[in-house]
Short mmCIF file of C-alpha atoms and ligand atoms in Angstrom, two decimals:
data_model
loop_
_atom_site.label_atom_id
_atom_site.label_comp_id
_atom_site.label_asym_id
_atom_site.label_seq_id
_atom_site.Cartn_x
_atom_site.Cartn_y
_atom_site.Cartn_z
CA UNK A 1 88.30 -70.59 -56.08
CA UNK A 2 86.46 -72.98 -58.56
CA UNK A 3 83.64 -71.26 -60.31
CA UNK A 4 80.60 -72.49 -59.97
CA UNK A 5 79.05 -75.55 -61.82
CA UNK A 6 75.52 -74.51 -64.03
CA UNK A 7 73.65 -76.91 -65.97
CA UNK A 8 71.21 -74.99 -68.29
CA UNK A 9 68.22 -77.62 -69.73
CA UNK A 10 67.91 -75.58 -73.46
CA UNK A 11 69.65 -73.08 -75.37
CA UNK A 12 69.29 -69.38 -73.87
CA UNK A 13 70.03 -66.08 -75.55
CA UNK A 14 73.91 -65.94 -76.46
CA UNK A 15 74.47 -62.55 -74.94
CA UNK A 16 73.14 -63.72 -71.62
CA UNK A 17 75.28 -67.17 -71.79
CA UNK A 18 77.92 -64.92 -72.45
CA UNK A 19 77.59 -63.40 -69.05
CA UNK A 20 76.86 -66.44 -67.44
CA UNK A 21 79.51 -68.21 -68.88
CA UNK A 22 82.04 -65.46 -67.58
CA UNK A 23 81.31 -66.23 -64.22
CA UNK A 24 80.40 -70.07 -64.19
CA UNK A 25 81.35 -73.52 -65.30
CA UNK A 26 78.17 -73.86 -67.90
CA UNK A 27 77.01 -77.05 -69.42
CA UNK A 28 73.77 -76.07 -71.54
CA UNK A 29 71.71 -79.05 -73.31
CA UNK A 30 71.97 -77.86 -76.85
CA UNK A 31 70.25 -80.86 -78.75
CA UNK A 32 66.79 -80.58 -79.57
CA UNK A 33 66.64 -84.79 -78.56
CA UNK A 34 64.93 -85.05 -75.48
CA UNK A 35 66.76 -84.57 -72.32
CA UNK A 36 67.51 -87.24 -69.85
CA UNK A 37 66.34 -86.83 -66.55
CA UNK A 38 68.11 -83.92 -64.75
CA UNK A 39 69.42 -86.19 -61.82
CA UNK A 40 71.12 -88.87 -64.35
CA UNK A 41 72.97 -85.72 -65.68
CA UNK A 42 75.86 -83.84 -64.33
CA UNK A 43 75.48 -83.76 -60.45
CA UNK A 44 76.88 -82.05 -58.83
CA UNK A 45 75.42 -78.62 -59.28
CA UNK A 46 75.99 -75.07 -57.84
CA UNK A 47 73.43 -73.67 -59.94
CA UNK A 48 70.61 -75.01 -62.23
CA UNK A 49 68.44 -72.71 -64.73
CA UNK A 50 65.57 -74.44 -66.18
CA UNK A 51 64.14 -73.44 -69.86
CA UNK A 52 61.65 -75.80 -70.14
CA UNK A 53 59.72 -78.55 -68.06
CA UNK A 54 61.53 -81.27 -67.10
CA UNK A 55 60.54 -82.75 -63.31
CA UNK A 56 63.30 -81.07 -60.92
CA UNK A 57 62.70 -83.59 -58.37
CA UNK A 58 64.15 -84.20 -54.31
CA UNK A 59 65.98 -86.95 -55.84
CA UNK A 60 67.96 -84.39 -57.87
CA UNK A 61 68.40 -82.03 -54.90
CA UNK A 62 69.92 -84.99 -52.81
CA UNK A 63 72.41 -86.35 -55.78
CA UNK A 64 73.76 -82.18 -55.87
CA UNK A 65 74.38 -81.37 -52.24
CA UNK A 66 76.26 -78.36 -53.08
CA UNK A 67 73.02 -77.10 -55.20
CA UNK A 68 72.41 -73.32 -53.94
CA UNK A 69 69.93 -72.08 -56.93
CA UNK A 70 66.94 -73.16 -59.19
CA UNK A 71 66.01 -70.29 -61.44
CA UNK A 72 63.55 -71.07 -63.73
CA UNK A 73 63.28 -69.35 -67.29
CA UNK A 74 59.51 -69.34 -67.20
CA UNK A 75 56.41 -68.17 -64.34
CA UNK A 76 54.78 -71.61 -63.99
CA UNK A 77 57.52 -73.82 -61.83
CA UNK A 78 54.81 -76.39 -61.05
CA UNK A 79 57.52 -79.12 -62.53
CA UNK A 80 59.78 -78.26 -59.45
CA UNK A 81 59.64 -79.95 -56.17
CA UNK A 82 58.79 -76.37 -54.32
CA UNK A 83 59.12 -77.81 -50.89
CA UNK A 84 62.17 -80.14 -51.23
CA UNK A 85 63.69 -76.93 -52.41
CA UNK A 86 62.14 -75.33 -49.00
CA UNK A 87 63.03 -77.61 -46.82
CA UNK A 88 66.81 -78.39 -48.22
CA UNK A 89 67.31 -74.66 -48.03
CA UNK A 90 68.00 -74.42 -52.03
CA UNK A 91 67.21 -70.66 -53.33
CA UNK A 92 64.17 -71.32 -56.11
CA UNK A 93 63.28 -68.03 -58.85
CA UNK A 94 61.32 -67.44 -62.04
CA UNK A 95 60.53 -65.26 -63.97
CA UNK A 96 57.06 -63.23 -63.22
CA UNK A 97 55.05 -60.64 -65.22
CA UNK A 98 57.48 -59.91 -68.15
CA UNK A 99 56.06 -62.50 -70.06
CA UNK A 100 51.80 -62.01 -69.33
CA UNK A 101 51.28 -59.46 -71.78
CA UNK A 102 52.74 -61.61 -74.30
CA UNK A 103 51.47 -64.92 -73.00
CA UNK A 104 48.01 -62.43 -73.22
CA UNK A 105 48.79 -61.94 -77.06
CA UNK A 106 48.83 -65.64 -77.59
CA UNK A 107 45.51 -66.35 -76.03
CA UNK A 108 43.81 -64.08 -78.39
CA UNK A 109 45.96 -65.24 -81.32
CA UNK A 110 43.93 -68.72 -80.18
CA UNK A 111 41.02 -66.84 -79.57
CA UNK A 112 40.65 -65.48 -82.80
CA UNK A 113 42.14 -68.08 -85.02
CA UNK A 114 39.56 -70.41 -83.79
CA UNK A 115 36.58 -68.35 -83.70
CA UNK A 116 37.62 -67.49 -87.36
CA UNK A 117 38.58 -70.88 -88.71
CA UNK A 118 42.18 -69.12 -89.52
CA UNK A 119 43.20 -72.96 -90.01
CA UNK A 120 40.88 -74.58 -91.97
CA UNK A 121 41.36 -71.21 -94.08
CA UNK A 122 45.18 -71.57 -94.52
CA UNK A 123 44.66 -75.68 -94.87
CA UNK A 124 41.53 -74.38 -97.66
CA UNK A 125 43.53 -72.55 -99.58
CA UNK A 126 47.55 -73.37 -99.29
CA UNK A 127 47.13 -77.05 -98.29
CA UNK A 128 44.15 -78.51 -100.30
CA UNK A 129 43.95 -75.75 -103.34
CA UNK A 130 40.32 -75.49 -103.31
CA UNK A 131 39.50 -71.89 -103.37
CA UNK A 132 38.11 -71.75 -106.96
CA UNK A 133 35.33 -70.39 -106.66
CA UNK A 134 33.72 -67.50 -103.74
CA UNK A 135 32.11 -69.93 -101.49
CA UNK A 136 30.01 -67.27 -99.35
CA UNK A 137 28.47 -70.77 -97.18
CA UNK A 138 32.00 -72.18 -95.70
CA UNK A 139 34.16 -72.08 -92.90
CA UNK A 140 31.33 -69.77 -90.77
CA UNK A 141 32.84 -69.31 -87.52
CA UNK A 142 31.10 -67.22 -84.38
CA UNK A 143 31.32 -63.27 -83.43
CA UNK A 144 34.26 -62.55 -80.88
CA UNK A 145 32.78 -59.02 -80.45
CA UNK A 146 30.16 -58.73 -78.06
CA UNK A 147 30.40 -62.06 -76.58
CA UNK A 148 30.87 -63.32 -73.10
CA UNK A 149 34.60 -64.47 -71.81
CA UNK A 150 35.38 -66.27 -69.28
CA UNK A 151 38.86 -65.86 -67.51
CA UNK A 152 39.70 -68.61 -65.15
CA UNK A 153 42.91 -67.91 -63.15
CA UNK A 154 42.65 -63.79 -63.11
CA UNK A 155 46.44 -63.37 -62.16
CA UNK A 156 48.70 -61.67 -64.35
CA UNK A 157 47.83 -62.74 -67.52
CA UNK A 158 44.39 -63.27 -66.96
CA UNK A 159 44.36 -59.36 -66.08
CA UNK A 160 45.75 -58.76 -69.41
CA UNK A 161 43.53 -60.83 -71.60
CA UNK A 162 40.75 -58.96 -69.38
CA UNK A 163 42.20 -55.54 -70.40
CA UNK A 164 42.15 -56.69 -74.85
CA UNK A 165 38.62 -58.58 -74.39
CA UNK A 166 37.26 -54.93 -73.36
CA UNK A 167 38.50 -53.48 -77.24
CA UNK A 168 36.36 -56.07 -78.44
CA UNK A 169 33.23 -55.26 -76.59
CA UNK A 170 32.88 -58.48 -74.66
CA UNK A 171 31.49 -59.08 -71.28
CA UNK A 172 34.32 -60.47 -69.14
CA UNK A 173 33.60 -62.78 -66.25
CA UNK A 174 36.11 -64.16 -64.23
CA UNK A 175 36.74 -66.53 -61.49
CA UNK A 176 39.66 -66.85 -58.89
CA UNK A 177 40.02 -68.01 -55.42
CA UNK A 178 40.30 -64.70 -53.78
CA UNK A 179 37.74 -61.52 -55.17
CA UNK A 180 39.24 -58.90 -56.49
CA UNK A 181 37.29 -55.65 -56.16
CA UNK A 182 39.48 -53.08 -57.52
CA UNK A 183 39.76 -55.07 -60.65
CA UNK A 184 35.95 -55.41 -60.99
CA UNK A 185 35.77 -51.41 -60.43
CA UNK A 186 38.72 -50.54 -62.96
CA UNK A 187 37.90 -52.98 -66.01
CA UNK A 188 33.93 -53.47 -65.30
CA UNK A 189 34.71 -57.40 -65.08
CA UNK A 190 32.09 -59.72 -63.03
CA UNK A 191 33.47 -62.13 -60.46
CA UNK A 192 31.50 -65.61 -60.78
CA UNK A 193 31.43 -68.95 -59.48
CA UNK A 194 33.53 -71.73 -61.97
CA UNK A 195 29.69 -73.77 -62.93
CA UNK A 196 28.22 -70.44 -63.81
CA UNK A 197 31.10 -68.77 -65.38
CA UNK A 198 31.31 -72.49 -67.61
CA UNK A 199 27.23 -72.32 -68.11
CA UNK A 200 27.40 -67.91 -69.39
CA UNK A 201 30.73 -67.96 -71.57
CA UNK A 202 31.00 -68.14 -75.03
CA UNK A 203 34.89 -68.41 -74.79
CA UNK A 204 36.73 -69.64 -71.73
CA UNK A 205 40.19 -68.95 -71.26
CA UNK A 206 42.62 -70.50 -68.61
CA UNK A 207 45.11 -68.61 -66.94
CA UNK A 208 45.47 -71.35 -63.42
CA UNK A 209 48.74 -72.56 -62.34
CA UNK A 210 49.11 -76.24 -61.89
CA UNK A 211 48.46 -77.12 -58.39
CA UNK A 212 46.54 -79.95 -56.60
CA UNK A 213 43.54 -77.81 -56.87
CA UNK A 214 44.02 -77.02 -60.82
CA UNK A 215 44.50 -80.24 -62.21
CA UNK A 216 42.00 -81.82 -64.13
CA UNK A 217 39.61 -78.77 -63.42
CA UNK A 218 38.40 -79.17 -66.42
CA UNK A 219 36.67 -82.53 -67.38
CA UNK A 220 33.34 -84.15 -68.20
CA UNK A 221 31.03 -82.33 -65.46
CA UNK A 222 32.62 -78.92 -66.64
CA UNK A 223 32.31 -79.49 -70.36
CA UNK A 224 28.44 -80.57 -69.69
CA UNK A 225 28.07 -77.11 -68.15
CA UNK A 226 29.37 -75.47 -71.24
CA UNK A 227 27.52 -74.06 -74.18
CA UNK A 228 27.62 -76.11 -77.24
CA UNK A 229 29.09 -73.40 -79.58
CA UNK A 230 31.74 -72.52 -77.05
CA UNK A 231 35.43 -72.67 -77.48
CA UNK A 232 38.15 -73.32 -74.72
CA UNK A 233 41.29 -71.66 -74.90
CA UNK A 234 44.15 -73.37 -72.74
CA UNK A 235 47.69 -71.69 -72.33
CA UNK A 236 48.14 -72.17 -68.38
CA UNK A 237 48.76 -75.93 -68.78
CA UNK A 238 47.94 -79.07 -69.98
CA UNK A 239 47.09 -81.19 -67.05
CA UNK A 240 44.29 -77.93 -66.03
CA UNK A 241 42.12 -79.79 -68.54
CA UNK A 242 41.52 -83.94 -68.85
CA UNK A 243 41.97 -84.82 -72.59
CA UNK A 244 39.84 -87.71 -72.40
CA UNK A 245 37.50 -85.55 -71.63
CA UNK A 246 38.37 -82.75 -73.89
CA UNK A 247 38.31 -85.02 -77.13
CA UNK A 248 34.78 -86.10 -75.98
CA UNK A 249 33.18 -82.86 -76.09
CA UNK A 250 34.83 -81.93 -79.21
CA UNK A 251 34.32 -84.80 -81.07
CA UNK A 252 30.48 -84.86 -79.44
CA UNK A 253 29.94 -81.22 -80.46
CA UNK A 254 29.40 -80.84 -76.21
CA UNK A 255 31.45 -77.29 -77.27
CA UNK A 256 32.51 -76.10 -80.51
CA UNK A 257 36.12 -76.13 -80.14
CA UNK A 258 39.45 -75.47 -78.39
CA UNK A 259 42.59 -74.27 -79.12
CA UNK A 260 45.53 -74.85 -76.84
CA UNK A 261 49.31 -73.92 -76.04
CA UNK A 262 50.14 -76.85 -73.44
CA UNK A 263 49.08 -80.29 -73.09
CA UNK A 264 48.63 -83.46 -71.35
CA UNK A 265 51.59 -84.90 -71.83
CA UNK A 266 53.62 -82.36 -73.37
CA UNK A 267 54.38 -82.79 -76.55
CA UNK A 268 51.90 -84.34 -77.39
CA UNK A 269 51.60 -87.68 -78.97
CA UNK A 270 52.08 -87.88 -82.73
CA UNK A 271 49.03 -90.08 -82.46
CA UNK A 272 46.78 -88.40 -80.34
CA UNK A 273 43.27 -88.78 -81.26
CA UNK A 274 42.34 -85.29 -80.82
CA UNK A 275 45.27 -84.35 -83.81
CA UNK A 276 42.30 -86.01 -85.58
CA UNK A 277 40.22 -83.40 -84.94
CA UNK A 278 39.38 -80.23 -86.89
CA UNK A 279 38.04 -78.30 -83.90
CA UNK A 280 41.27 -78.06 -82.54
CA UNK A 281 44.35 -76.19 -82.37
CA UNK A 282 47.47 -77.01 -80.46
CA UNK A 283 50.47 -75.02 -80.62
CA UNK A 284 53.85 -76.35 -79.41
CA UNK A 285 53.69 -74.32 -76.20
CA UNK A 286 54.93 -70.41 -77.55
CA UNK A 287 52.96 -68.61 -74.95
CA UNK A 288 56.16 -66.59 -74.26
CA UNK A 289 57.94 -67.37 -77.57
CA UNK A 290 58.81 -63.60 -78.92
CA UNK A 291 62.58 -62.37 -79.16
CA UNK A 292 61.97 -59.15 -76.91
CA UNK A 293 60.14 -61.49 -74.25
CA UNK A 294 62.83 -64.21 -74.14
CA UNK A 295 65.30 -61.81 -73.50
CA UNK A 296 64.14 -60.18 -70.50
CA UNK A 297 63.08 -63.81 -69.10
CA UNK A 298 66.95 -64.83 -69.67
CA UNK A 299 68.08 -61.70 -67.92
CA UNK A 300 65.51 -62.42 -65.11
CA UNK A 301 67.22 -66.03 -65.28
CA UNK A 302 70.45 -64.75 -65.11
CA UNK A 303 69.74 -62.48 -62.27
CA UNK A 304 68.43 -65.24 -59.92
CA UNK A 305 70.93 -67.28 -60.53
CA UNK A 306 73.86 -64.97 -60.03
CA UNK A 307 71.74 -64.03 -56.50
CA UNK A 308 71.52 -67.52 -55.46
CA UNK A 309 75.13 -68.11 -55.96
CA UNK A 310 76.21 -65.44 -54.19
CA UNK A 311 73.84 -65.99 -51.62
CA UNK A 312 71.82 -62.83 -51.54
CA UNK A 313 67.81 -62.74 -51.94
CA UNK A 314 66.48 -63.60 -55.14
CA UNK A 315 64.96 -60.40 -57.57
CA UNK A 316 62.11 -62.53 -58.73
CA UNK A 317 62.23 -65.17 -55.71
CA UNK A 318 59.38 -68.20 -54.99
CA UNK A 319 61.88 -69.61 -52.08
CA UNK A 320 64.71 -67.90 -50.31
CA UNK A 321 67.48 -69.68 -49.48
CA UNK A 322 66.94 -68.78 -45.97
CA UNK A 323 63.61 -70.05 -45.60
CA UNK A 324 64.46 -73.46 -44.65
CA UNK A 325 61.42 -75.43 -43.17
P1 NAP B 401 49.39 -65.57 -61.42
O1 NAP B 401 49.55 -64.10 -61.56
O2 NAP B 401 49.88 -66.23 -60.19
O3 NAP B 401 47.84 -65.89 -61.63
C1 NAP B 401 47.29 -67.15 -61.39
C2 NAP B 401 45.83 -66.97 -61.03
O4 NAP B 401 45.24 -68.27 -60.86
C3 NAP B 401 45.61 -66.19 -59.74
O5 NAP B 401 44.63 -65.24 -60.00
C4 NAP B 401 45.06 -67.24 -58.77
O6 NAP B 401 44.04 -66.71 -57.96
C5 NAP B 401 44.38 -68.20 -59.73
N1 NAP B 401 44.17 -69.49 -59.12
C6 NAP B 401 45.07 -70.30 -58.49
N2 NAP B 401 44.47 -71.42 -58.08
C7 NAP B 401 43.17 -71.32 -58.45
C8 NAP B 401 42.03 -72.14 -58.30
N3 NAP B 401 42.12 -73.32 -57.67
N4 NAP B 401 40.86 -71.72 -58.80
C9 NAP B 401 40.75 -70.53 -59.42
N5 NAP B 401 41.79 -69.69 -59.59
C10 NAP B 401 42.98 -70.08 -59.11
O7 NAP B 401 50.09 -66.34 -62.63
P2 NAP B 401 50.32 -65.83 -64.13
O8 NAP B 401 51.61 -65.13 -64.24
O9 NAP B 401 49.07 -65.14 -64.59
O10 NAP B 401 50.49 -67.25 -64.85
C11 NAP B 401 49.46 -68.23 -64.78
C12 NAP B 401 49.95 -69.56 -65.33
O11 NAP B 401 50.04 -69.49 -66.74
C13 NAP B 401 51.37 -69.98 -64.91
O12 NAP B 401 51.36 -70.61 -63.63
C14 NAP B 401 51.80 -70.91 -66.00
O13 NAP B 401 51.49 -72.24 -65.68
C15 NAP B 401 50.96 -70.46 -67.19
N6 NAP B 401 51.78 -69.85 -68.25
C16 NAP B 401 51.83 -70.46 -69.47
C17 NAP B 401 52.60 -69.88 -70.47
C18 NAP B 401 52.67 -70.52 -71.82
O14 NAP B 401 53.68 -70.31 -72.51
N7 NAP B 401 51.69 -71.26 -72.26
C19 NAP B 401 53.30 -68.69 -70.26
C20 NAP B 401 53.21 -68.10 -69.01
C21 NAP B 401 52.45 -68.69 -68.01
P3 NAP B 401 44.20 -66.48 -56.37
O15 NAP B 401 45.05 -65.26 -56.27
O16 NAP B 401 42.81 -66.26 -55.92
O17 NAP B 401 44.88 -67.71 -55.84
#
């Protein structure tokens, strides 16, 4: 019997092509030139893993009949069609909680890098050369300790920046669609409403998928809300917050600053205004981005996509094949 055709959108770990390889056909999009879109590619597929966030659209599904399996390398798989998957009966996986405490690391890495002008430091004295003399009245920045937090999205990860905000004394509110009581008992956290939670937090941090309801949930009536030395932290991604809006309060001093991980679009443009800016941070999207991470989310890859081929349940499953609608 043939073996199964994989296409594989960026490079994984070479132990776990390895494996992959021994059992499939594997194409893998090595360059780092953008790729075209999935459909124009190499249809048909058996099996597709996604590293990455390139649209896997119904238009792809219907050029790859004999598709069984979309396993994304990653949690968020809000750049899937979820219910053409559904309803063509195609097996759809990710790649859940190995990643938040790391994706948690990265937030305060943010956090604290903008609060502390870590930047403008480096840029002060590597880039520009101008640390000759002890300045004691530059680059002030504001107290992490003891301030107020505000977690938007209190999933996984937003549990885990939660759990380090308590080390530094902080106050953590947060706000989700559904309460949840036994997390307010164990960490002392305070559930609140989105316009207070804005209107109380020195930092907000969000941790939302990207959904219908997420997108844009953070524009021009939000940033009004906010305090005017506050600093937004974005990792979930980029569409969560409008960037019109976002270089407006920056560059208006509505809040003090923001440091992000995703963005809208992503990557950004080389000549986005808000690169302009030096109250803010973007990093090219390395929420997950550490070696022991990576690894488990390409054996979490793997083992989807060897499930959906075989046509057993997914490990780490968002649609089962058998759930067609
Ligand atoms: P999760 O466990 O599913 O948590 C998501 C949280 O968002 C849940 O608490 C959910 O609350 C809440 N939520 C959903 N819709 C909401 C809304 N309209 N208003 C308020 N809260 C809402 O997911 P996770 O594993 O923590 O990951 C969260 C997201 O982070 C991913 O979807 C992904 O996009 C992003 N991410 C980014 C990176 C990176 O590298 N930058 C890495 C990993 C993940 P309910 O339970 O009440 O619905």
């Amino acid at each position: 019997m043939a073996s199964p055709k994989v296409f594989i959108t960026r490079p994984i770990p070479y132990s776990i092509l390895k494996k992959i390889q021994s059992e499939c056909e594997v194409e893998m999009w090595h360059t780092s030139a953008i790729l075209p879109p999935i459909a124009e590619r190499i249809p048909p597929l058996d099996g597709l893993i996604t590293y990455g966030h390139e649209p896997v659209t119904a238009e792809m599904f219907d050029t790859s009949p004999s598709l069984k399996v979309v396993s994304v390398m990653g949690v968020g798989y809000d750049h899937v069609d979820e219910d053409a998957a559904r309803e063509r009966g195609i097996a759809l996986g990710h790649t859940p909680g190995v990643l938040s405490d790391t994706t948690a690391d990265m937030t305060w890495a943010l956090l604290l890098a903008t609060a502390r002008n870590v930047v403008p430091a480096y840029n002060h004295v590597h880039v520009n050369r101008e640390w000759n003399y002890y300045d004691p009245n530059i680059l002030w920045g504001y107290d992490v300790h003891h301030s107020t937090i505000g977690i938007v999205g209190m999933g996984r990860i937003g549990y885990a920046v939660a759990k380090r905000a308590l080390g530094f004394d902080m106050k953590v509110l947060y706000n989700k669609r559904e309460r949840r009581p036994d997390w307010e008992e164990e960490l002392g956290i305070e559930y609140m409403d989105l316009e207070q939670l804005l209107k109380e937090s020195d930092f907000v941090s969000l941790h939302v998928p990207l959904t219908d309801e997420t997108i844009h949930m953070i524009g021009e009536a939000e940033f009004e809300l906010m305090k005017q030395t506050s600093i937004l932290i974005n990792i979930a991604r980029g569409p969560v917050v409008n960037h019109d809006a976002l270089y407006h309060a920056l560059k208006e001093g509505q809040i003090a600053g923001a440091a992000v991980d995703v963005t809208e679009p992503e990557p950004i443009n080389t000549d986005h205004p808000l690169l302009d800016l030096d109250n803010f941070l973007v990093a090219p999207h390395l929420g997950s981005a550490t070696i022991q991470t990576r690894m488990k989310m390409a054996t979490m890859a793997m083992e989807n996509l060897f499930a959906g081929l075989n046509g057993k349940r997914l490990p780490y499953g968002v649609v089962q094949a058998e759930e067609v609608s």
